[in-house]
XYZ file of C-alpha atoms in Angstrom:
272
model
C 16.749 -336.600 -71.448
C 19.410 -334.351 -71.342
C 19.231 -330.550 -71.560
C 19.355 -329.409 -75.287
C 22.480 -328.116 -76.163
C 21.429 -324.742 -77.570
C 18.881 -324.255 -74.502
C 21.536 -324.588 -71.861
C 23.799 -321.972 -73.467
C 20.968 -319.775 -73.616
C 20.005 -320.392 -70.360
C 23.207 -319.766 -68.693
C 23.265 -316.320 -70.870
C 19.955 -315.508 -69.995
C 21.206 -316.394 -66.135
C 24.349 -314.540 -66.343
C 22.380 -311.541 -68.186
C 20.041 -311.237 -64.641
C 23.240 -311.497 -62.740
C 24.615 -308.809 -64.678
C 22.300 -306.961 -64.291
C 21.563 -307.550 -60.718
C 25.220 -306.537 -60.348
C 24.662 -303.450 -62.308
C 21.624 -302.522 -59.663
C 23.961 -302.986 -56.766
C 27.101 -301.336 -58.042
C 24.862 -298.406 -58.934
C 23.253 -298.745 -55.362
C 26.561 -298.826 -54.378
C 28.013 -295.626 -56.080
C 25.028 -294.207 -54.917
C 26.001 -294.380 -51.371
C 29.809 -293.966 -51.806
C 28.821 -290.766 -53.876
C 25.937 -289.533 -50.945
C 28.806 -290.374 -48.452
C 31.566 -288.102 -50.326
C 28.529 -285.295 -50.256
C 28.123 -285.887 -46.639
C 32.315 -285.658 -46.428
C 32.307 -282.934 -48.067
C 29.669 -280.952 -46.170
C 31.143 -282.395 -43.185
C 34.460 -280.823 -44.679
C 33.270 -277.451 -45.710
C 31.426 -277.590 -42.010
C 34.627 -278.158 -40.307
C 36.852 -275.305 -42.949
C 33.868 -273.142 -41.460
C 34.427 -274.247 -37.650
C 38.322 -273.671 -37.938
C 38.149 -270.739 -39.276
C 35.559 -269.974 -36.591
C 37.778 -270.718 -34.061
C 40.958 -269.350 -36.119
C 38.521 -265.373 -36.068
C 37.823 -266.322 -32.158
C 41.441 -267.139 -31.501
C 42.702 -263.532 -33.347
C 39.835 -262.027 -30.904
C 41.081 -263.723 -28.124
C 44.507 -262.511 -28.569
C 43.066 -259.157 -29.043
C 41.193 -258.857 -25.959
C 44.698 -260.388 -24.702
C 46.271 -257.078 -25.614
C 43.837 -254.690 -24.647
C 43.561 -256.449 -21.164
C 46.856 -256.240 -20.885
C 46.891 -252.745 -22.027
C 44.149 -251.919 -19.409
C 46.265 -253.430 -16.814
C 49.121 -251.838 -17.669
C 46.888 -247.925 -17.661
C 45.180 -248.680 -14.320
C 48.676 -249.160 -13.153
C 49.442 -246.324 -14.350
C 46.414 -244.418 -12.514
C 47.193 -246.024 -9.268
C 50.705 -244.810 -9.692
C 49.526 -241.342 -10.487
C 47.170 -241.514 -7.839
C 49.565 -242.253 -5.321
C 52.070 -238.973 -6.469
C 48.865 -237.286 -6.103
C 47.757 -238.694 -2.662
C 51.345 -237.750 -1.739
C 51.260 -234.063 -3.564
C 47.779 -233.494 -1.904
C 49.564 -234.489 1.718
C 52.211 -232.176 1.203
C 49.996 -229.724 0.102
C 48.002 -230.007 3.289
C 50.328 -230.563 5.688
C 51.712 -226.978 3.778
C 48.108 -225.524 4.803
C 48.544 -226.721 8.228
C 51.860 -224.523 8.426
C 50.258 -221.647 6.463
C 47.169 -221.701 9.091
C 50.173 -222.144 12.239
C 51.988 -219.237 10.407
C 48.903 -216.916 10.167
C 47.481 -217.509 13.814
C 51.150 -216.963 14.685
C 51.064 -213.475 13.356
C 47.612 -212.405 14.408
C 48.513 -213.027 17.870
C 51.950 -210.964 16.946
C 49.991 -208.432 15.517
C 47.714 -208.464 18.806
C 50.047 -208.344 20.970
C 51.564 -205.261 19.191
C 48.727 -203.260 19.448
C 48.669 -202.609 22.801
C 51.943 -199.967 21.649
C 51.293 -199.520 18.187
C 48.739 -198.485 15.751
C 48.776 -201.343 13.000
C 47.341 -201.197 9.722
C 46.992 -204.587 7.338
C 48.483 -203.387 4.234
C 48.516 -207.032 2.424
C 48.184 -210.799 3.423
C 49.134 -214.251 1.755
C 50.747 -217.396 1.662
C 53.999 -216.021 1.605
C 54.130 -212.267 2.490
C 52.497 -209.893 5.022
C 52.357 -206.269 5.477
C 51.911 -203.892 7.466
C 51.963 -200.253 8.284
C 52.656 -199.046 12.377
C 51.634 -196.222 13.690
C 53.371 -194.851 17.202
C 51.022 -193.528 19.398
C 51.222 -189.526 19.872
C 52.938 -187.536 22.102
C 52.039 -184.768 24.182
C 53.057 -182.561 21.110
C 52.983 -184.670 18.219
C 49.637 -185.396 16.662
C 48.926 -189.241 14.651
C 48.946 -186.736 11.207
C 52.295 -185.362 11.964
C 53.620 -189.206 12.391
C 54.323 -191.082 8.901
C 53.439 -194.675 9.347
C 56.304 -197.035 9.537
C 56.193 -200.057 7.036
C 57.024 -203.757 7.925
C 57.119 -206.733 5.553
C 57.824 -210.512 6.379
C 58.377 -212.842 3.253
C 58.104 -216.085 4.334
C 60.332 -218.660 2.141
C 59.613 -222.349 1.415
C 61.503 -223.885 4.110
C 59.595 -221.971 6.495
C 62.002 -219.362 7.531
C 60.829 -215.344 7.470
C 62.635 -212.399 6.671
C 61.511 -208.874 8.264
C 62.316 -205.692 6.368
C 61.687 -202.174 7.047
C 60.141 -200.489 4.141
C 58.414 -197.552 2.926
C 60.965 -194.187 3.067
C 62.997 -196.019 5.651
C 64.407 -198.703 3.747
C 67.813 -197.383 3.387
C 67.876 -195.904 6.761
C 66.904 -198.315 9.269
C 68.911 -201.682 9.200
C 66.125 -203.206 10.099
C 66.132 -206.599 8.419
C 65.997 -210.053 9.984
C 65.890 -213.951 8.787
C 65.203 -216.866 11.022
C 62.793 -219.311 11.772
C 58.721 -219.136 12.699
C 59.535 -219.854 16.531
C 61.673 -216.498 16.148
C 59.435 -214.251 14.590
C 57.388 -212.818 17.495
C 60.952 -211.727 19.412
C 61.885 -210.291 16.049
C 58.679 -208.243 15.076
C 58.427 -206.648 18.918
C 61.588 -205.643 19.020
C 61.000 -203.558 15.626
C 58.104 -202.609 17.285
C 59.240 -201.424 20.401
C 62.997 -199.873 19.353
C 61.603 -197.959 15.961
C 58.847 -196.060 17.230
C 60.190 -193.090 15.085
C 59.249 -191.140 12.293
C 60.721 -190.021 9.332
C 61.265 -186.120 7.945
C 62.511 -186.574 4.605
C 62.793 -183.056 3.956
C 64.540 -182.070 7.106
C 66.716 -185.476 7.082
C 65.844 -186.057 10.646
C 64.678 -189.166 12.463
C 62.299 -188.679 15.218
C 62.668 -191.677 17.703
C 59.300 -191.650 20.340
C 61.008 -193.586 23.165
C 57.503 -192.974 25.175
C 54.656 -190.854 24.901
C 57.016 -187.974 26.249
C 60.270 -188.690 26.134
C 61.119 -187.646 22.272
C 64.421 -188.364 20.578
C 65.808 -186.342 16.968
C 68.449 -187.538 15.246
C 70.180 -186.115 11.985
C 70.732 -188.241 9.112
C 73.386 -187.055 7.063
C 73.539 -186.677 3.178
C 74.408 -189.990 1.731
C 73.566 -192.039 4.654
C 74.722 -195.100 4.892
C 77.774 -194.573 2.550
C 78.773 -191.200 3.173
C 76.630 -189.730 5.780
C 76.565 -189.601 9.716
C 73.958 -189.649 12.148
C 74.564 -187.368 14.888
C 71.960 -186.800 17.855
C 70.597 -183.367 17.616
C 67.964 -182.981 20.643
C 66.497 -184.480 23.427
C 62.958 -183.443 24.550
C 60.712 -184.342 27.389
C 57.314 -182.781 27.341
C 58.042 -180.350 24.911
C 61.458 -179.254 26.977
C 64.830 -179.399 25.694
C 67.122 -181.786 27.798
C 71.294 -182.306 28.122
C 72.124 -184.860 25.969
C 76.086 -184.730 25.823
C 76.229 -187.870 28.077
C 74.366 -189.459 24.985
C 77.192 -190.941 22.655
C 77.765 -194.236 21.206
C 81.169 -196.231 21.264
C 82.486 -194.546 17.780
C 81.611 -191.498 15.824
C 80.483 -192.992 12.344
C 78.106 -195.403 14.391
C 75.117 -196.592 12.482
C 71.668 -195.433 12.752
C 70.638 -198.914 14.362
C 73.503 -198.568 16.530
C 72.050 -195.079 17.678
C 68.860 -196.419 18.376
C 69.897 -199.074 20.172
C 71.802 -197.096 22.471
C 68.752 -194.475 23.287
C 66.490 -197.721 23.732
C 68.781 -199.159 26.161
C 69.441 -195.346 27.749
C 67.988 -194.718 30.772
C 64.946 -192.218 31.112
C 66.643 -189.869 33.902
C 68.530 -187.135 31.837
C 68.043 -183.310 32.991
């Protein structure tokens, strides 16, 4: 028999009702997932916002730590440079010392050799100056209290080059000033040494010139020496005695007191 009419439309409702709803289940199973999956994107999202701006922080570090290496590069450069002026400045420095220590030995030997004519007396010492106050020995009638002491100073100047002066009362009396270099120092101080044994009477304006321990030399130093004044040769003694001395004259009358004492250096001993 066939199917009833009003059963098979209610059977085919009833059947598409279950496939409705079996639909329904699995489109809801379905939106389900699709809606866990757009969590999961969107954790997966937020994770990834979180790793590039992660990386975005390590990137602005890195670029940092560019700077300050590069910095740091650029100041230990800078050190090594400064380093190296100071390497150099502390060569310079020593190889100064080296000079300084040449220089000094240089004039303890000078000042050694000196003794064995002169009483010396270390006024000052440095780096760039020494003086020093001489002595002559005494005569047979002059005692070491009768004799003022006759002042030296060398000023040494930074390209190693001295200059000796005669100080003390003397200074404008005795031209006795010299430059040159260390090699010529020695020659310079000995001859001071050994041509201005003399001693100076301020009072009395007269230079006593101690040729040896009795051969004794007085010269007058006029008023206003070196301008104005003349030095004339006033006596000659030997042992205590009173010699000729008219054979004693230099080349001109207004010769210098240097000039004097050059010639009565150079003079020979034998007068009468």
């Amino acid at each position: 028999m066939p199917p009833h009419p009003g059963g098979g439309a209610r059977g085919r409702w009833k059947s598409l009702k279950v496939q409705n709803r079996s639909g329904l289940e699995e489109t809801e199973a379905l939106l389900r997932i699709q809606l866990d999956q757009v969590d999961q994107i969107q954790t997966r999202r937020q994770t990834l916002t979180q790793l590039i701006d992660q990386l975005n922080q390590q990137r602005r570090q890195c670029d940092h730590l560019g700077e300050s290496l590069q910095k740091a590069q650029n100041a230990l450069q800078s050190c090594d440079h400064q380093l190296a002026q100071i390497r150099a400045e502390l060569e310079a420095v020593s190889n100064q010392l080296i000079n300084w220590q040449r220089i000094r030995d240089e004039l303890q030997r000078c000042v050694s050799a000196a003794q064995d004519v002169m009483h010396i007396n270390l006024l000052s010492f440095d780096q760039s100056q020494l003086c020093v106050a001489l002595r002559p020995r005494p005569s047979s009638h002059l005692s070491t209290n009768q004799l003022e002491p006759l002042k030296l100073s060398v000023t040494w100047s930074h390209d190693d080059r001295f200059h000796l002066e005669v100080g003390g009362e003397l200074s404008g009396l005795v031209e006795g000033c010299s430059t040159g270099g260390r090699g010529q120092l020695s020659a310079a101080l000995l001859n001071v040494l050994s041509s201005f044994a003399i001693d100076w009477r301020a009072s009395q304006r007269l230079l006593v010139y101690l040729k040896s321990a009795s051969l004794v030399y007085h010269l007058e130093v006029g008023e206003g020496y070196p301008r104005s004044g003349r030095v004339r040769l006033r006596s000659v003694r030997r042992d205590g005695l009173a010699l000729d001395s008219s054979g004693l004259q230099p080349g001109r009358p207004d010769a210098s007191l240097t000039e004097w004492l050059v010639l009565l250096s150079a003079s020979s001993d034998g007068l009468d």
